[in-house]
mmCIF file of C-alpha atoms and ligand atoms in Angstrom:
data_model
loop_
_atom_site.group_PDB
_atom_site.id
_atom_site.type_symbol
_atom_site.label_atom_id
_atom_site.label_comp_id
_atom_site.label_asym_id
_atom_site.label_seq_id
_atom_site.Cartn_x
_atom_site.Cartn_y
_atom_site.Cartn_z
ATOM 1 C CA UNK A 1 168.692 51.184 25.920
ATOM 2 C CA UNK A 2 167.344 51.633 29.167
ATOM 3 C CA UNK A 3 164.486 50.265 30.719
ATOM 4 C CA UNK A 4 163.502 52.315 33.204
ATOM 5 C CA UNK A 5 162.674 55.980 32.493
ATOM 6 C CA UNK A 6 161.267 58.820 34.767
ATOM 7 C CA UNK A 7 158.890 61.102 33.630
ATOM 8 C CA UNK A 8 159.078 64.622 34.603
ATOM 9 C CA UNK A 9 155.563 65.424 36.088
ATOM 10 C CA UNK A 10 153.670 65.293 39.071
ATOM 11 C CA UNK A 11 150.420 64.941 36.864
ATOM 12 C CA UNK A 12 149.062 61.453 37.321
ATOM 13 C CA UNK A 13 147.194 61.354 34.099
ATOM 14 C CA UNK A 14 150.252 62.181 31.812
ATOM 15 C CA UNK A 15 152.112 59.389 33.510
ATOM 16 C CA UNK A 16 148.987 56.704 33.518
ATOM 17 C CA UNK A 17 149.236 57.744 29.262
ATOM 18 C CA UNK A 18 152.889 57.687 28.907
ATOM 19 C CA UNK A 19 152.815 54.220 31.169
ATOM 20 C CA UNK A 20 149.897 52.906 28.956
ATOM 21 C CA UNK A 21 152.038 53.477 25.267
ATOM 22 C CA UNK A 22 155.161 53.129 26.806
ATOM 23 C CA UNK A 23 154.547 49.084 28.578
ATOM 24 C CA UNK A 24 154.682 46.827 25.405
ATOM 25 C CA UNK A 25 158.112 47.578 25.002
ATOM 26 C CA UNK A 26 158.940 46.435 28.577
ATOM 27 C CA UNK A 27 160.186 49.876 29.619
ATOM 28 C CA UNK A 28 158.665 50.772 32.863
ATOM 29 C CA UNK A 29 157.828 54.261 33.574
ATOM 30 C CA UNK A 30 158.396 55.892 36.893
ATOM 31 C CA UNK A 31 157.302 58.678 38.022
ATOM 32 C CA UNK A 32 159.760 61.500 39.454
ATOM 33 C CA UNK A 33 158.621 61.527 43.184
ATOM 34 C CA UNK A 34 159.012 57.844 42.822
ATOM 35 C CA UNK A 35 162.459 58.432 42.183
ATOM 36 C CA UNK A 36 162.963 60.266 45.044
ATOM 37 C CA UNK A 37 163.433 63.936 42.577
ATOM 38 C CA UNK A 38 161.452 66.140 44.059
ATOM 39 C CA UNK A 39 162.022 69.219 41.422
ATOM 40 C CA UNK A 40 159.916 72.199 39.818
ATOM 41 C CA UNK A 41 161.846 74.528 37.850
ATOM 42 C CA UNK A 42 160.905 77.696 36.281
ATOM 43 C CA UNK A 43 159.086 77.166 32.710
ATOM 44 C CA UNK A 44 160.554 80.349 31.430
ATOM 45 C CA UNK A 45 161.849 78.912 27.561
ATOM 46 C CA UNK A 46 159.818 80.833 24.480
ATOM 47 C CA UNK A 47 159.108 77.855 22.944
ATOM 48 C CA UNK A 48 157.671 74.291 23.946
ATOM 49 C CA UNK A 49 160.907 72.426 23.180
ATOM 50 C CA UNK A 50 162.749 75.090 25.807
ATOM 51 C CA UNK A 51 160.090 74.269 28.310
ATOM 52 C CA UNK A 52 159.798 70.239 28.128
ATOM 53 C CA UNK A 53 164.083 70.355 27.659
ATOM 54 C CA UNK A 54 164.093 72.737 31.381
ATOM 55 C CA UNK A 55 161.653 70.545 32.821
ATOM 56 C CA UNK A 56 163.661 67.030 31.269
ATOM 57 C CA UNK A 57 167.092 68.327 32.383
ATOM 58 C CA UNK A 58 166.143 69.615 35.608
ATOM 59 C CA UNK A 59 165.108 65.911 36.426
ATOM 60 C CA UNK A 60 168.203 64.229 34.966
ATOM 61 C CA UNK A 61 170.562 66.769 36.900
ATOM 62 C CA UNK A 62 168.581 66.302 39.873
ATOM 63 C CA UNK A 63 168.744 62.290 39.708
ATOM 64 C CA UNK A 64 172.350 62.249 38.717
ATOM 65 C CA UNK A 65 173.668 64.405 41.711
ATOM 66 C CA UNK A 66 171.429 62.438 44.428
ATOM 67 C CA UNK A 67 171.915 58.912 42.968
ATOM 68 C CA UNK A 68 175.582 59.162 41.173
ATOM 69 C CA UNK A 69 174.194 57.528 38.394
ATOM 70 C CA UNK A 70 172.328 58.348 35.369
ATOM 71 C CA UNK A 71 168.490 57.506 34.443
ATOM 72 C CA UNK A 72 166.512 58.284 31.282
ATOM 73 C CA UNK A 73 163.946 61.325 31.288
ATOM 74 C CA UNK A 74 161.207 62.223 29.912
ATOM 75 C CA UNK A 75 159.270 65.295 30.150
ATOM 76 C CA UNK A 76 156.455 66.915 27.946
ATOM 77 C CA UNK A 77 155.092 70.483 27.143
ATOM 78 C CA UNK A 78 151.926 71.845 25.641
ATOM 79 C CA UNK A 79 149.614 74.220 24.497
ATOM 80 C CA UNK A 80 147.290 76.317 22.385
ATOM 81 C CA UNK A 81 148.504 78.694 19.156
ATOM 82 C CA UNK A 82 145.277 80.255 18.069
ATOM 83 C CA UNK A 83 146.203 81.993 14.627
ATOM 84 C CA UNK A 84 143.929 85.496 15.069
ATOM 85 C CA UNK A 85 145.782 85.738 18.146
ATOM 86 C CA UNK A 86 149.313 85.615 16.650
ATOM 87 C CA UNK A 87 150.150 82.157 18.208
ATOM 88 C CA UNK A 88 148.711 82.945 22.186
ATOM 89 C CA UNK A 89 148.364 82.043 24.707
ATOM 90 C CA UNK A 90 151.041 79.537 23.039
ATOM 91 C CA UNK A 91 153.332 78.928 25.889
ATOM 92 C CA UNK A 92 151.249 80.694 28.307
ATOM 93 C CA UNK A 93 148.250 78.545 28.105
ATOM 94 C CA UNK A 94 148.592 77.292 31.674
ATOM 95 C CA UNK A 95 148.580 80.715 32.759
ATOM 96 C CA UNK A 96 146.045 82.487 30.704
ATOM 97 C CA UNK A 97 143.204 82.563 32.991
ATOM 98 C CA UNK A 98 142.147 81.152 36.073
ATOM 99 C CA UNK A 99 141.761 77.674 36.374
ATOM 100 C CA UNK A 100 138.153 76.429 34.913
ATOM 101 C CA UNK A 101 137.798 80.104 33.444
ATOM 102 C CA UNK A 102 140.213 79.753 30.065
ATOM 103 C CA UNK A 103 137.430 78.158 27.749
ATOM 104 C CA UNK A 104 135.402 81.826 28.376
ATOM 105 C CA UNK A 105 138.455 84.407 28.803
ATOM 106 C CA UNK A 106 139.105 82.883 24.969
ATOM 107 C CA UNK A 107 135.627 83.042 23.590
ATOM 108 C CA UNK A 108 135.463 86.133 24.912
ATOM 109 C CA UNK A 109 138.625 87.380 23.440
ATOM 110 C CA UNK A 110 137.991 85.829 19.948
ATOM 111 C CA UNK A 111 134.041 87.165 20.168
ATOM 112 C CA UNK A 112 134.856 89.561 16.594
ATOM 113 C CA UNK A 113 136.734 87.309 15.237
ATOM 114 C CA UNK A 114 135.132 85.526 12.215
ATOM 115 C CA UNK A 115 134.472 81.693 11.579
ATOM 116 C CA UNK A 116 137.125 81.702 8.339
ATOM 117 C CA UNK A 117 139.620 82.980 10.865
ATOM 118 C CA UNK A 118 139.267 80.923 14.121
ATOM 119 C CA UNK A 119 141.803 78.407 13.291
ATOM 120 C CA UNK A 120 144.552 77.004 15.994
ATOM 121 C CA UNK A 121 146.306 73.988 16.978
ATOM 122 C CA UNK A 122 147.397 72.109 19.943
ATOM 123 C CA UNK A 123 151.212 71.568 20.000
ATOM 124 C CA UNK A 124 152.975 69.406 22.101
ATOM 125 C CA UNK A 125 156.799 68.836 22.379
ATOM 126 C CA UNK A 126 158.476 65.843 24.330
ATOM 127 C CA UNK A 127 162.307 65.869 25.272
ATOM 128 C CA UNK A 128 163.730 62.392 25.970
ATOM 129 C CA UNK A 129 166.633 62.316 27.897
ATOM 130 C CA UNK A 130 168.793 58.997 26.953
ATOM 131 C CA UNK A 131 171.204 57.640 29.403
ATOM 132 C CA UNK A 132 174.325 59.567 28.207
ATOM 133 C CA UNK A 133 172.366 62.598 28.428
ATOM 134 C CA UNK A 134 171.588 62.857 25.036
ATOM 135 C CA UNK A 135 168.515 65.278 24.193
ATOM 136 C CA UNK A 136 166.047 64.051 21.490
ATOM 137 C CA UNK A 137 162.431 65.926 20.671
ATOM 138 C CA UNK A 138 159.637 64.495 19.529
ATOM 139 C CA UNK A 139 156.448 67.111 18.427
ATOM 140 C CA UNK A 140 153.193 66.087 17.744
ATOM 141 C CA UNK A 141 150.444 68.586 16.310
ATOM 142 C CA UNK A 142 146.882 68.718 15.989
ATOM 143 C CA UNK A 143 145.156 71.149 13.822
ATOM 144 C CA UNK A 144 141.417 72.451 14.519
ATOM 145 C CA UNK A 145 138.888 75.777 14.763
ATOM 146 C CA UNK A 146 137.992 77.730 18.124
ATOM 147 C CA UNK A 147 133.892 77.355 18.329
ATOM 148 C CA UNK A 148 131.773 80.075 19.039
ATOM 149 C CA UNK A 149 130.409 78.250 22.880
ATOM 150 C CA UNK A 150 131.620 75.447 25.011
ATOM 151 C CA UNK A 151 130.579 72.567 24.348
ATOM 152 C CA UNK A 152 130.951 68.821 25.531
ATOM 153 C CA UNK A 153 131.808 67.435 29.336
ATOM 154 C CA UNK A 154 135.067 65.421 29.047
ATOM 155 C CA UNK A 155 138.611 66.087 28.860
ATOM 156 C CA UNK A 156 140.118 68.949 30.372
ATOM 157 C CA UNK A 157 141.551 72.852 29.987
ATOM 158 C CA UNK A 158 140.480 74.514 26.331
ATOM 159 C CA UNK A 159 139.076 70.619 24.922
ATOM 160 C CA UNK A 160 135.459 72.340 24.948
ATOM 161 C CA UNK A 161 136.238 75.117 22.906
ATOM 162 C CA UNK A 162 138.773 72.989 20.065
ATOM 163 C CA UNK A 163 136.998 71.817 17.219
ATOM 164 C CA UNK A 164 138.387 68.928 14.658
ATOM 165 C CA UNK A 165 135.976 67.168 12.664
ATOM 166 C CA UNK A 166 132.943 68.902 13.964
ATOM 167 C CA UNK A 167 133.363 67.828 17.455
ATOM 168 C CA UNK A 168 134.917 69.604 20.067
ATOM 169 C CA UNK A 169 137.503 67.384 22.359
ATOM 170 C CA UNK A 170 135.270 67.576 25.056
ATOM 171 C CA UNK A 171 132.708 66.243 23.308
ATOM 172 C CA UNK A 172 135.386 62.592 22.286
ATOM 173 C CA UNK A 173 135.670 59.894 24.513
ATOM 174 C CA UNK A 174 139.651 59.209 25.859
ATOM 175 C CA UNK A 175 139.996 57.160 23.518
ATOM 176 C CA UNK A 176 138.843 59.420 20.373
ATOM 177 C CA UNK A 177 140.730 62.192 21.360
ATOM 178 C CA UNK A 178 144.083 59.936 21.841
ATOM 179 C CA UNK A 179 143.530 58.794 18.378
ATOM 180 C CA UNK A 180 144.061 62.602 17.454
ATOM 181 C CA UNK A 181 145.775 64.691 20.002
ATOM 182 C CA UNK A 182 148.548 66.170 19.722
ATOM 183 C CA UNK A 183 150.178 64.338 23.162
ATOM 184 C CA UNK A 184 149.505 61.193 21.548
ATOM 185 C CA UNK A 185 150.999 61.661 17.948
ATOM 186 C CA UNK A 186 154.450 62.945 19.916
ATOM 187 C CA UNK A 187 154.356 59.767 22.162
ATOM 188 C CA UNK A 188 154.024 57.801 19.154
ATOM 189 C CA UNK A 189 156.661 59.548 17.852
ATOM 190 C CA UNK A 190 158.751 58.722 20.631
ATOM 191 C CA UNK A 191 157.235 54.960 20.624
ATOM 192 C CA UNK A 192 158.587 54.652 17.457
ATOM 193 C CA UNK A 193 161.784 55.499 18.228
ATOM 194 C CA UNK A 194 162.554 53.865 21.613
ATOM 195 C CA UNK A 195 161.078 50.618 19.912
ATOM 196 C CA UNK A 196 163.551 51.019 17.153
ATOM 197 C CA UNK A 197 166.798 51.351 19.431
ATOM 198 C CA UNK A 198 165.542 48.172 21.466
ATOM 199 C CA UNK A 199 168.239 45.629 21.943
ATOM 200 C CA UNK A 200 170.934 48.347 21.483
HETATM 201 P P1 LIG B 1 151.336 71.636 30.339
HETATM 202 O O1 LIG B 1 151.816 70.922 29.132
HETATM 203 O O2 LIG B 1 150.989 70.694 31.448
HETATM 204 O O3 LIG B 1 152.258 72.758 30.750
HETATM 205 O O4 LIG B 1 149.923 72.282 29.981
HETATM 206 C C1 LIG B 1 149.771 73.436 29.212
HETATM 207 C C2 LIG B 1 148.335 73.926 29.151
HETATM 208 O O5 LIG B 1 147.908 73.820 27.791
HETATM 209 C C3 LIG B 1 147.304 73.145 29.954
HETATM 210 O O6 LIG B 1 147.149 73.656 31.252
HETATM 211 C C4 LIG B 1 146.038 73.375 29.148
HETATM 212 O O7 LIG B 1 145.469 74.611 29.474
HETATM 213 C C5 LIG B 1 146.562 73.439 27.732
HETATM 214 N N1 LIG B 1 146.490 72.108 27.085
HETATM 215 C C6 LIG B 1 147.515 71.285 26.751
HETATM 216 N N2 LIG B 1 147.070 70.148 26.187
HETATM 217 C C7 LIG B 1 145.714 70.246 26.180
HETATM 218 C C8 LIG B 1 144.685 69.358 25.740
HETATM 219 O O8 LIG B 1 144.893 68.231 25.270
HETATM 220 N N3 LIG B 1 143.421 69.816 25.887
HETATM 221 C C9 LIG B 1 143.104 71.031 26.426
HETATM 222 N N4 LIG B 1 144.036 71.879 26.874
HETATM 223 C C10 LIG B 1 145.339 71.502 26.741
#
């Protein structure tokens, strides 16, 4: 196994988490401008596993033809299924509403909808890219209710509007919500298996 891997994203937080789980097992965790990939490709897959697998492969063909050699990627997608809504904004959560303004376009949008029926979940899917350019996914869920008003400070995107246990996200510290998210449970996931293929 490898133990350097690049991670598909410009987003310093996803990398500072993916460093943080990823460092007991010795792998280190580069980012892609730090290996000299400068890429962005088109998110245009129906599903997360399309989207983190465009965004994984982009990197990996992008590293291969500059460097002639191959590296291990890894790149993650995400977003909200809300159930009254059949599943959106789902892959289009990024893009839903203006920055800062999802949390209300939602509320808004959901304002008939009954309690019994605001359920959703957070999905996220991570690709993993090994060193022969085999794909692997990892998905990690996390299941809550869409409150009727924003509440809480931290965290970031639709966090003060998800509900689980009571709480909203925004409402958790870091470390609550990475006990629960759905980022986390993938990258365990994924910490499982990288730690069981070391010394292969
Ligand atoms: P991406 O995975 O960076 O493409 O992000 C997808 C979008 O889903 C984000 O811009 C957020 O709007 C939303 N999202 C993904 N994960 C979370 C989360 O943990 N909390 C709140 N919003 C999230």
């Amino acid at each position: 196994m490898m133990n350097k891997i690049v991670m598909a994203t410009n987003n310093a937080n996803k990398l500072r988490e993916v460093r943080e789980i990823l460092s007991p097992l010795g792998i280190d965790v580069i980012s892609q401008a730090e290996a000299g990939i400068s890429c962005d490709p088109e998110e245009n897959g129906s599903s997360f596993s399309e989207n983190s697998e465009i965004k994984a492969e982009a990197v990996y063909n992008a590293y291969a033809e500059k460097k002639h050699e191959n590296i291990a990627v890894i790149a993650d997608d995400s977003g909200l299924c809300v159930d009254a809504l059949d599943g959106r904004p789902g892959v289009y959560s990024a893009r839903y509403a203006p920055k800062g303004q999802e949390c209300a376009r939602l509320l808004d949008e959901m304002n008939d909808i009954p309690d019994e029926r605001r359920t959703a979940r957070f999905i996220c899917d991570i690709t993993y890219i090994n060193g022969y350019g085999m794909d692997f996914h990892f998905e990690g869920i996390c299941e809550g209710i869409i409150s009727r008003e924003k509440l809480g400070e931290n965290g970031f995107g639709y966090d003060p509007v998800f509900m689980y246990g009571g709480r909203t996200l925004a409402e958790m510290t870091a470390e609550e919500k990475n006990n629960i998210s759905h980022r986390a449970k993938a990258l365990g996931s994924l910490y499982k298996f990288l730690k069981e293929r070391q010394g292969e």
